[in-house]
Structure formats: C-alpha cells, structure tokens
Coordinates of C-alpha atoms in Angstrom, one line a residue:
M1464 CA 154.4 -135.3 281.5
P1465 CA 157.8 -133.4 281.7
S1466 CA 158.9 -131.4 278.7
L1467 CA 160.8 -133.1 275.9
P1468 CA 164.2 -131.9 274.9
V1469 CA 164.0 -129.6 271.9
P1470 CA 164.6 -131.5 268.6
P1471 CA 167.8 -130.8 266.7
A1472 CA 167.6 -128.0 264.1
P1473 CA 167.6 -129.2 260.5
S1474 CA 170.7 -129.0 258.4
I1475 CA 172.2 -130.8 255.5
D1476 CA 173.2 -133.7 257.6
S1477 CA 170.6 -133.5 260.4
S1478 CA 167.7 -135.7 259.1
D1479 CA 169.3 -138.8 260.8
D1480 CA 169.7 -136.8 264.0
T1481 CA 166.0 -135.8 264.0
A1482 CA 164.9 -139.3 263.2
V1483 CA 166.9 -140.5 266.2
W1484 CA 165.1 -137.9 268.3
V1485 CA 161.7 -139.0 267.1
A1486 CA 162.6 -142.7 267.6
E1487 CA 163.6 -142.0 271.2
H1488 CA 160.8 -139.7 272.3
L1489 CA 157.9 -140.6 270.0
G1490 CA 158.8 -143.9 268.3
D1491 CA 156.3 -146.0 270.3
L1492 CA 153.5 -143.9 268.7
T1493 CA 154.7 -144.5 265.1
R1494 CA 153.5 -147.1 262.6
E1495 CA 157.0 -148.4 262.1
G1496 CA 158.1 -148.4 265.7
P1497 CA 161.3 -146.9 267.1
D1498 CA 163.6 -149.0 265.0
G1499 CA 161.9 -148.0 261.7
V1500 CA 161.7 -144.3 262.0
R1501 CA 163.2 -142.5 258.9
A1502 CA 162.9 -139.1 257.2
G1503 CA 160.8 -138.7 254.1
D1504 CA 161.5 -136.9 250.9
F1505 CA 161.1 -133.4 252.3
T1506 CA 163.0 -131.5 255.0
G1507 CA 160.8 -129.6 257.5
G1508 CA 161.3 -126.0 258.6
Q1509 CA 160.9 -122.5 257.4
A1510 CA 164.3 -122.3 255.6
A1511 CA 163.3 -125.3 253.5
A1512 CA 159.9 -123.8 252.8
D1513 CA 161.3 -120.4 251.9
A1514 CA 163.9 -122.0 249.6
A1515 CA 161.2 -124.0 247.8
L1516 CA 159.1 -120.8 247.4
A1517 CA 162.1 -118.9 246.0
A1518 CA 162.7 -121.6 243.4
L1519 CA 159.0 -122.0 242.4
D1520 CA 158.7 -121.9 238.6
V1521 CA 155.4 -123.0 237.1
T1522 CA 156.5 -122.7 233.5
G1523 CA 155.0 -125.7 231.7
Y1524 CA 152.8 -126.6 234.6
A1525 CA 149.6 -126.9 232.5
R1526 CA 151.3 -129.4 230.2
S1527 CA 153.4 -131.5 232.7
R1528 CA 151.5 -131.3 236.1
S1529 CA 150.2 -134.9 235.5
T1530 CA 153.5 -136.4 234.3
V1531 CA 154.6 -139.3 236.5
L1532 CA 157.8 -140.5 234.8
P1533 CA 160.4 -139.6 234.1
E1534 CA 160.8 -137.6 237.3
S1535 CA 162.8 -134.9 235.5
R1536 CA 159.7 -134.0 233.5
R1537 CA 157.3 -133.8 236.4
G1538 CA 155.6 -130.4 236.6
A1539 CA 154.2 -130.7 240.1
S1540 CA 155.5 -127.9 242.4
R1541 CA 156.2 -130.0 245.6
M1542 CA 154.9 -127.1 247.8
S1543 CA 152.2 -129.0 249.5
P1544 CA 153.9 -130.2 252.7
Y1545 CA 154.9 -126.6 253.5
I1546 CA 151.4 -125.3 252.7
R1547 CA 149.8 -128.1 254.8
H1548 CA 151.7 -127.2 258.0
G1549 CA 151.4 -123.4 257.6
L1550 CA 155.1 -122.8 256.7
L1551 CA 153.7 -121.1 253.6
S1552 CA 150.3 -119.6 253.3
L1553 CA 148.2 -120.1 250.2
R1554 CA 148.3 -116.3 249.7
E1555 CA 152.1 -116.3 249.6
V1556 CA 152.2 -119.1 247.0
W1557 CA 149.4 -117.5 245.0
D1558 CA 151.4 -114.2 244.9
A1559 CA 154.6 -116.0 244.0
V1560 CA 153.3 -117.0 240.6
S1561 CA 151.8 -113.7 239.7
D1562 CA 154.2 -113.2 236.8
A1563 CA 153.6 -116.7 235.4
Q1564 CA 152.0 -116.9 232.0
G1565 CA 148.6 -117.9 230.7
Q1566 CA 147.4 -121.4 231.3
D1567 CA 150.3 -122.2 233.6
K1568 CA 149.3 -119.6 236.1
K1569 CA 145.6 -120.4 235.8
R1570 CA 146.1 -124.1 236.3
Y1571 CA 148.4 -123.7 239.2
R1572 CA 146.2 -121.2 240.9
D1573 CA 143.3 -123.6 240.3
E1574 CA 145.2 -126.1 242.4
L1575 CA 145.7 -123.6 245.2
L1576 CA 141.9 -122.8 245.1
W1577 CA 141.2 -126.5 245.4
Q1578 CA 143.2 -126.6 248.6
E1579 CA 141.2 -123.6 249.9
Y1580 CA 137.9 -125.3 248.8
A1581 CA 138.9 -128.4 250.8
R1582 CA 139.5 -126.2 253.9
H1583 CA 136.1 -124.5 253.5
L1584 CA 134.3 -127.8 253.0
Y1585 CA 136.0 -129.4 256.0
A1586 CA 135.3 -126.3 258.1
R1587 CA 131.6 -126.6 257.2
V1588 CA 131.1 -130.4 257.7
G1589 CA 133.9 -131.4 260.0
P1590 CA 134.0 -135.2 260.8
A1591 CA 131.1 -135.7 258.3
L1592 CA 133.7 -135.6 255.6
A1593 CA 134.5 -139.1 256.5
A1594 CA 131.1 -140.3 255.2
P1595 CA 129.9 -140.2 251.6
L1596 CA 128.6 -136.7 250.7
R1597 CA 126.5 -137.5 247.6
A1598 CA 126.6 -141.3 246.8
E1599 CA 127.7 -144.6 248.2
Q1600 CA 130.9 -146.2 247.1
P1601 CA 130.6 -147.8 243.7
R1602 CA 129.7 -151.5 243.6
T1603 CA 132.5 -153.4 241.9
G1604 CA 133.1 -156.8 240.4
R1605 CA 135.3 -159.5 241.9
W1606 CA 138.9 -158.6 242.9
D1607 CA 141.0 -161.1 244.8
G1608 CA 144.0 -160.2 246.9
D1609 CA 145.7 -156.9 247.7
P1610 CA 144.0 -153.8 246.3
W1611 CA 147.5 -152.5 245.5
P1612 CA 149.3 -155.6 244.1
A1613 CA 153.0 -155.4 244.1
E1614 CA 153.1 -157.5 240.9
M1615 CA 151.8 -154.5 239.0
A1616 CA 154.6 -152.1 238.2
C1617 CA 152.4 -149.0 238.5
M1618 CA 151.3 -150.1 242.0
D1619 CA 154.7 -151.1 243.1
L1620 CA 156.2 -147.8 242.2
T1621 CA 153.5 -145.6 243.6
V1622 CA 152.9 -147.5 246.8
G1623 CA 156.7 -147.4 247.3
M1624 CA 156.8 -143.6 246.9
L1625 CA 153.9 -143.3 249.4
H1626 CA 155.5 -145.5 252.0
D1627 CA 159.2 -144.5 251.6
G1628 CA 159.1 -140.9 250.6
G1629 CA 155.7 -139.7 251.9
W1630 CA 154.7 -137.7 248.8
L1631 CA 152.9 -138.4 245.5
V1632 CA 152.0 -136.4 242.4
N1633 CA 148.2 -135.9 242.2
Q1634 CA 147.9 -138.2 239.2
T1635 CA 149.2 -141.2 241.2
R1636 CA 147.0 -140.3 244.1
M1637 CA 144.1 -140.7 241.8
W1638 CA 145.5 -144.0 240.5
L1639 CA 145.8 -145.5 243.9
A1640 CA 142.5 -144.3 245.2
S1641 CA 140.6 -145.5 242.1
Q1642 CA 142.4 -148.9 242.1
W1643 CA 141.7 -149.3 245.8
A1644 CA 138.0 -148.5 245.9
V1645 CA 136.6 -148.3 242.4
R1646 CA 138.2 -151.5 240.9
A1647 CA 139.1 -153.6 244.0
G1648 CA 136.1 -152.5 246.0
A1649 CA 138.1 -152.0 249.3
D1650 CA 136.6 -149.4 251.7
W1651 CA 137.7 -145.9 250.6
R1652 CA 138.0 -144.8 254.2
D1653 CA 140.7 -147.4 254.9
G1654 CA 142.6 -146.3 251.8
E1655 CA 142.3 -142.6 252.9
D1656 CA 143.7 -143.6 256.3
E1657 CA 146.6 -145.2 254.6
F1658 CA 147.3 -142.0 252.7
F1659 CA 146.9 -139.9 255.8
A1660 CA 149.4 -142.1 257.7
H1661 CA 152.2 -141.6 255.2
L1662 CA 151.7 -138.4 253.2
L1663 CA 153.8 -135.5 254.5
D1664 CA 151.1 -133.1 253.3
G1665 CA 148.3 -135.3 254.7
S1666 CA 145.3 -133.3 255.9
R1667 CA 141.9 -134.7 256.5
A1668 CA 140.5 -131.8 254.5
A1669 CA 142.4 -132.3 251.2
N1670 CA 142.9 -136.1 251.7
R1671 CA 139.2 -136.9 252.2
L1672 CA 138.0 -134.5 249.5
G1673 CA 140.5 -136.1 247.1
W1674 CA 139.3 -139.6 247.8
Q1675 CA 135.6 -138.6 247.7
W1676 CA 136.0 -136.9 244.4
T1677 CA 138.0 -139.9 242.9
V1678 CA 135.8 -142.6 244.2
G1679 CA 132.6 -140.8 243.3
T1680 CA 131.2 -140.5 246.8
G1681 CA 131.6 -136.8 246.7
S1682 CA 131.0 -136.1 243.0
G1683 CA 128.6 -138.9 242.0
K1684 CA 130.9 -140.0 239.2
P1685 CA 133.8 -142.4 240.0
Y1686 CA 137.2 -141.9 238.3
G1687 CA 138.2 -145.0 236.3
F1688 CA 141.9 -146.0 236.4
S1689 CA 143.2 -148.3 233.7
R1690 CA 146.3 -149.1 231.7
W1691 CA 145.6 -146.2 229.5
Q1692 CA 146.6 -143.6 232.2
V1693 CA 149.8 -145.5 232.9
Q1694 CA 150.8 -145.7 229.3
K1695 CA 150.2 -142.0 228.9
R1696 CA 151.8 -140.7 232.1
A1697 CA 154.5 -143.3 232.8
P1698 CA 154.9 -145.6 229.7
Q1699 CA 158.1 -147.3 230.9
L1700 CA 156.1 -148.9 233.7
C1701 CA 154.0 -150.9 231.4
R1702 CA 157.1 -152.0 229.3
S1703 CA 158.8 -153.3 232.4
C1704 CA 155.7 -154.8 234.2
P1705 CA 155.7 -158.6 234.8
L1706 CA 152.0 -158.5 234.0
A1707 CA 152.4 -156.6 230.7
D1708 CA 150.8 -159.5 228.7
R1709 CA 148.0 -160.1 231.2
C1710 CA 147.3 -156.7 232.7
P1711 CA 144.5 -156.8 235.2
I1712 CA 143.6 -153.2 234.5
E1713 CA 143.7 -153.4 230.7
N1714 CA 140.1 -152.1 230.5
W1715 CA 138.1 -149.5 232.4
P1716 CA 136.7 -150.8 235.8
D1717 CA 133.2 -152.1 235.6
A1718 CA 131.8 -149.9 238.3
G1719 CA 129.0 -147.3 238.0
P1720 CA 128.0 -144.6 240.5
G1721 CA 126.8 -145.8 243.9
P1722 CA 123.3 -145.1 245.2
S1723 CA 122.6 -141.5 246.2
V1724 CA 122.8 -140.6 249.9
T1725 CA 121.5 -137.8 252.0
G1726 CA 124.6 -136.0 253.2
P1727 CA 125.1 -132.8 255.1
D1728 CA 123.6 -129.5 253.7
L1729 CA 126.2 -128.1 251.4
G1730 CA 124.2 -125.2 250.1
R1731 CA 124.4 -121.6 251.2
G1732 CA 125.1 -121.5 254.9
E1733 CA 127.5 -120.5 257.6
T1734 CA 131.1 -121.8 257.4
P1735 CA 133.0 -121.5 260.7
S1736 CA 135.9 -119.2 259.8
G1737 CA 137.2 -117.8 263.1
P1738 CA 137.8 -114.1 264.0
A1739 CA 138.4 -111.5 261.3
E1740 CA 140.6 -109.6 263.7
V1741 CA 142.6 -110.5 266.8
E1742 CA 140.3 -111.3 269.8
G1743 CA 141.8 -110.7 273.2
S1744 CA 145.3 -109.8 274.3
G1745 CA 147.9 -110.3 277.0
A1746 CA 148.8 -114.0 276.5
S1747 CA 152.2 -115.0 277.8
T1748 CA 152.7 -118.1 275.6
V1749 CA 151.8 -119.1 272.0
W1750 CA 150.1 -122.4 271.6
L1751 CA 151.3 -123.9 268.2
T1752 CA 149.4 -126.6 266.3
A1753 CA 150.4 -128.7 263.3
E1754 CA 148.2 -126.6 261.1
S1755 CA 150.3 -123.5 261.5
L1756 CA 154.0 -123.9 262.3
G1757 CA 155.6 -121.2 260.2
R1758 CA 157.4 -118.1 261.5
G1759 CA 154.5 -116.2 259.9
D1760 CA 151.9 -117.8 262.1
P1761 CA 149.9 -114.8 263.2
A1762 CA 150.1 -115.5 266.9
L1763 CA 153.9 -116.0 266.7
A1764 CA 154.4 -113.0 264.5
A1765 CA 152.5 -110.7 266.9
D1766 CA 155.4 -110.9 269.4
P1767 CA 158.7 -112.2 268.2
D1768 CA 160.0 -112.6 271.7
R1769 CA 157.0 -114.5 273.2
P1770 CA 157.7 -118.2 274.0
A1771 CA 155.8 -120.9 272.3
V1772 CA 154.7 -124.4 273.2
F1773 CA 153.8 -127.4 271.0
V1774 CA 152.3 -130.7 272.3
F1775 CA 152.6 -134.0 270.5
D1776 CA 149.1 -135.2 271.1
E1777 CA 149.8 -138.7 272.6
P1778 CA 146.2 -140.1 272.6
L1779 CA 145.6 -138.9 269.0
L1780 CA 149.0 -140.2 267.7
R1781 CA 148.5 -143.5 269.4
R1782 CA 145.2 -143.9 267.6
L1783 CA 146.4 -142.7 264.2
R1784 CA 149.7 -144.5 264.2
L1785 CA 151.3 -142.1 261.7
S1786 CA 154.5 -143.0 259.9
G1787 CA 157.5 -141.7 261.7
K1788 CA 158.5 -139.6 258.6
R1789 CA 155.6 -137.3 259.3
L1790 CA 156.8 -136.8 262.9
V1791 CA 160.4 -136.2 261.6
F1792 CA 159.1 -133.4 259.4
L1793 CA 157.3 -131.8 262.4
A1794 CA 160.3 -132.2 264.6
E1795 CA 162.7 -130.6 262.1
T1796 CA 160.3 -127.7 261.9
L1797 CA 160.2 -127.3 265.7
G1798 CA 163.9 -127.7 266.0
E1799 CA 164.5 -124.8 263.6
L1800 CA 161.9 -122.7 265.3
A1801 CA 163.5 -123.2 268.7
A1802 CA 166.6 -121.5 267.4
T1803 CA 164.6 -118.2 267.0
R1804 CA 162.6 -118.1 270.2
P1805 CA 162.0 -120.0 273.4
L1806 CA 160.1 -123.2 272.6
E1807 CA 158.7 -125.9 274.8
V1808 CA 157.9 -129.3 273.3
R1809 CA 155.7 -131.6 275.3
R1810 CA 154.0 -135.0 274.8
G1811 CA 150.6 -135.9 276.3
R1812 CA 147.0 -134.9 276.2
V1813 CA 146.9 -131.3 274.9
T1814 CA 144.2 -130.0 277.2
E1815 CA 146.1 -131.5 280.2
E1816 CA 149.5 -130.3 279.2
L1817 CA 148.4 -126.7 278.6
A1818 CA 145.7 -126.4 281.3
G1819 CA 145.8 -123.2 283.3
R1820 CA 148.0 -121.2 280.9
D1821 CA 147.2 -117.9 279.3
L1822 CA 147.6 -118.8 275.7
A1823 CA 147.6 -117.1 272.3
S1824 CA 146.8 -119.2 269.3
T1825 CA 146.0 -118.9 265.7
Y1826 CA 142.5 -120.1 264.8
A1827 CA 142.6 -123.3 262.7
P1828 CA 139.6 -124.4 260.6
V1829 CA 139.7 -128.0 261.8
P1830 CA 137.5 -129.7 264.4
G1831 CA 140.5 -130.6 266.7
W1832 CA 141.4 -127.0 267.3
A1833 CA 137.9 -126.0 268.1
T1834 CA 137.5 -128.9 270.6
R1835 CA 140.8 -128.2 272.4
A1836 CA 140.3 -124.4 272.3
A1837 CA 136.9 -124.8 274.0
A1838 CA 138.6 -126.5 276.9
L1839 CA 141.8 -124.3 277.0
K1840 CA 140.0 -121.0 276.4
P1841 CA 142.9 -119.0 274.8
V1842 CA 142.9 -115.4 275.9
E1843 CA 144.2 -114.3 272.5
V1844 CA 143.0 -115.7 269.2
H1845 CA 144.4 -114.6 265.9
P1846 CA 142.7 -114.9 262.5
W1847 CA 143.4 -117.8 260.2
P1848 CA 145.2 -116.6 257.0
W1849 CA 142.5 -117.6 254.5
L1850 CA 143.2 -117.2 250.8
T1851 CA 139.6 -116.2 250.5
R1852 CA 137.5 -115.9 253.7
P1853 CA 134.2 -117.9 253.7
R1854 CA 131.2 -115.8 252.7
G1855 CA 128.3 -118.2 253.2
G1856 CA 128.2 -119.6 249.7
P1857 CA 127.5 -123.2 248.6
V1858 CA 130.2 -125.9 248.9
Q1859 CA 128.5 -128.8 247.2
S1860 CA 131.0 -128.6 244.3
F1861 CA 134.2 -126.8 243.5
S1862 CA 132.6 -125.0 240.6
A1863 CA 129.7 -123.8 242.6
W1864 CA 132.0 -122.6 245.4
R1865 CA 134.3 -120.8 243.0
R1866 CA 131.6 -118.7 241.5
T1867 CA 131.2 -116.9 244.9
L1868 CA 134.9 -116.0 245.3
R1869 CA 136.7 -112.8 245.6
V1870 CA 140.4 -113.6 245.4

C-alpha cells in the first residue's frame, strides 16, 4: 500500500485536525467509524509527555491516589499513556520522584513497579495471559441486563469516562472490572477487551493483569465492589443516583473464588528480555512500534538523522476495532516526530510493508514484536529500557517477584 501522508503535528488547536486525518486514513478500522473519530483526554507526542513529567508532583499521593471525586482532589499522576507508548520510560518517571517524601514516593514507585511486573509477566507467558492463571472466574448469582447499567450513577460516570476520554483512575478500573465479572458474571475477557479498545494507556500486559487480579483469576481472591467504595471515594454519586434507595450493589457480591486451574509455570525460569547490548549495525531505517514512540527510543536515539517508518497494522486493527481516540493519540505522536526527522507512515500488513528493508528496531517485550521481527529480521536490535531487567525469578505474584529485584 502507498505511504500515508504524515499526520499533522500536535498543537493547542490541532486535535481536531488529527482526528480528521485518522477519520480519513484509518476511520474504517475504528470502533466508531470515520464519522465518530474524536480525540481523548490526552494529547500525544513527546512535548506533552515531557510537560507532564516536568509537572509531576506526587505530594499527597499515598492519601489521594484512590480518590475518584471531586476531580480536583485526585492524586493519580496521569502519566500512564506516555509510559505505555514509550514516550517516557519507567526509569525516567522513577527518577523524577526521587525527592518525594516518605509514603508518597514509596506508593508511587510501587505503582511503577507494578507496571514493570506486568511487563515481566507478559514477556514470560505471552498470549496465555488471556487465560486464567490460578483460578476460574468466580461463580456469581443472578444478574439481569447490562453488566454496567447506566441507571447506576457510579457506572454511568465511569463508563462515560472510559468511552469519552479514554482514561480512568485505578480505583474505577477495579469498580468496573469487579462489577462486570464478579457481580454480573460476564466473561472477564470481554470486559478486558472493552477496556483495551478505549484506554489510551491500554496494554495487554497491564490490562490483563489488572483484570486477573481484580476478578481473582490471577490472585485466587476476587475483589468485591459495593456501595461502600463509592460512598468512600465519590460520595456525591450515591447522593445523586436514581437507585439510591434501591441500590443493586448495597452489599458485597455473593461470589467466592473460582476452582483452581493449572496455568503456566510462573516459578523461577527464563523471561525473554531481549539483548543487553546493541546487536548488529548498519541499518538504514528505524522500524518504530507502538511500544516505543518517544524520541528516546534507543534505535531512534542511536542516529538522530536516520529516517524512521511506522506501520498501522491493518489486519490487527481490523480485528481489534480500537476506539479512534487511541489512533488519534498515536497519530499526534507521529506527527510531532515527523517534524524532527524523516518519517514514513504506512498502512497494511507490517511484514509485507517492511519486507526487504535493512531495519533497526528497539526490542519490545510483547509477542507481536517477536513474531514480526522473526519475519523481518532487523539487522540492528537495541535493548528494551527495562526499569529492572528480568533475572529469572518467580512471577507468580507481585510480592514474590519484587523480592528478587535490584532497582
């Protein structure tokens, strides 16, 4: 397929322009269709990521990280979309809070470590993360209708934030996952797909781990969502809810752990981690992936004048049907990057669009990169910027994994 025109670079007034570009060139692959493509709550690109990092202040994070409303009191850092797409590395964000105090620094760094744990786990088990790791989904009582009923103020707000803005604080992610699977009994994988389609920070690693932990398939203990959490984290929702006097989540869900399953071996073992040093040399073009789009991408940074190429994976996007706001974020990032070096943007099957090129690429700890790299055979592979490189320790739980770390 011929190259696409480069997306417009982001600016204060450019989100609409980028949405128009996505609608024209990728709209048929989106969940909303060309006429429904809109930007989400975050602007893509390195400048936006750097500004967010410069403004990062985790004072009070330990106390307010789970606050939902009012928004002015939320302690969540909102860094995750930039981390997910490699505009900021976990190490950069880790170092940025080095002067924070006490529990605020500890709690925030714990969240960064959770992101790294998700990457290690996904690198180890790959597609098996889509199946229960330790237990089947809990067996629930009867629930009629939509798992996320719009009549419930807490569901209406949080589903609206997911669908319209593409971002949620962690507390509400747990609410939605537990309501969907633990109380309503809908398949957790369908709910995870819904998250992945809309979240600007959506990654299979963090998304699937979060659902498995909340539902209990990965931890053996489901998280119960009830009115109590809403009254604690967003009390105004209960006061305004049409169902305030007949709340369907007044009590804890009646669901215990599901039966144990035999999942993949999560004990000590090899975790694919890519090269520790650059392998090969002499590539003429950098192959960029959605895992690593920042100017600090190792393959990009190795030669600031080397042209780059990005392929919107048509077969994958047609299957996933992501929300257009996710593609707007990527397009903004690519548009900004194109102002700093030659960039080719293509649409099609990655292995066909890049066949025969001598490519440099940054290793990515996801199955898709490995599959495509095996076919494309990059002549130059750069190390992934791990916060802590895998060392063969266990990954069956965050606590077990953490005991083996050197950060």
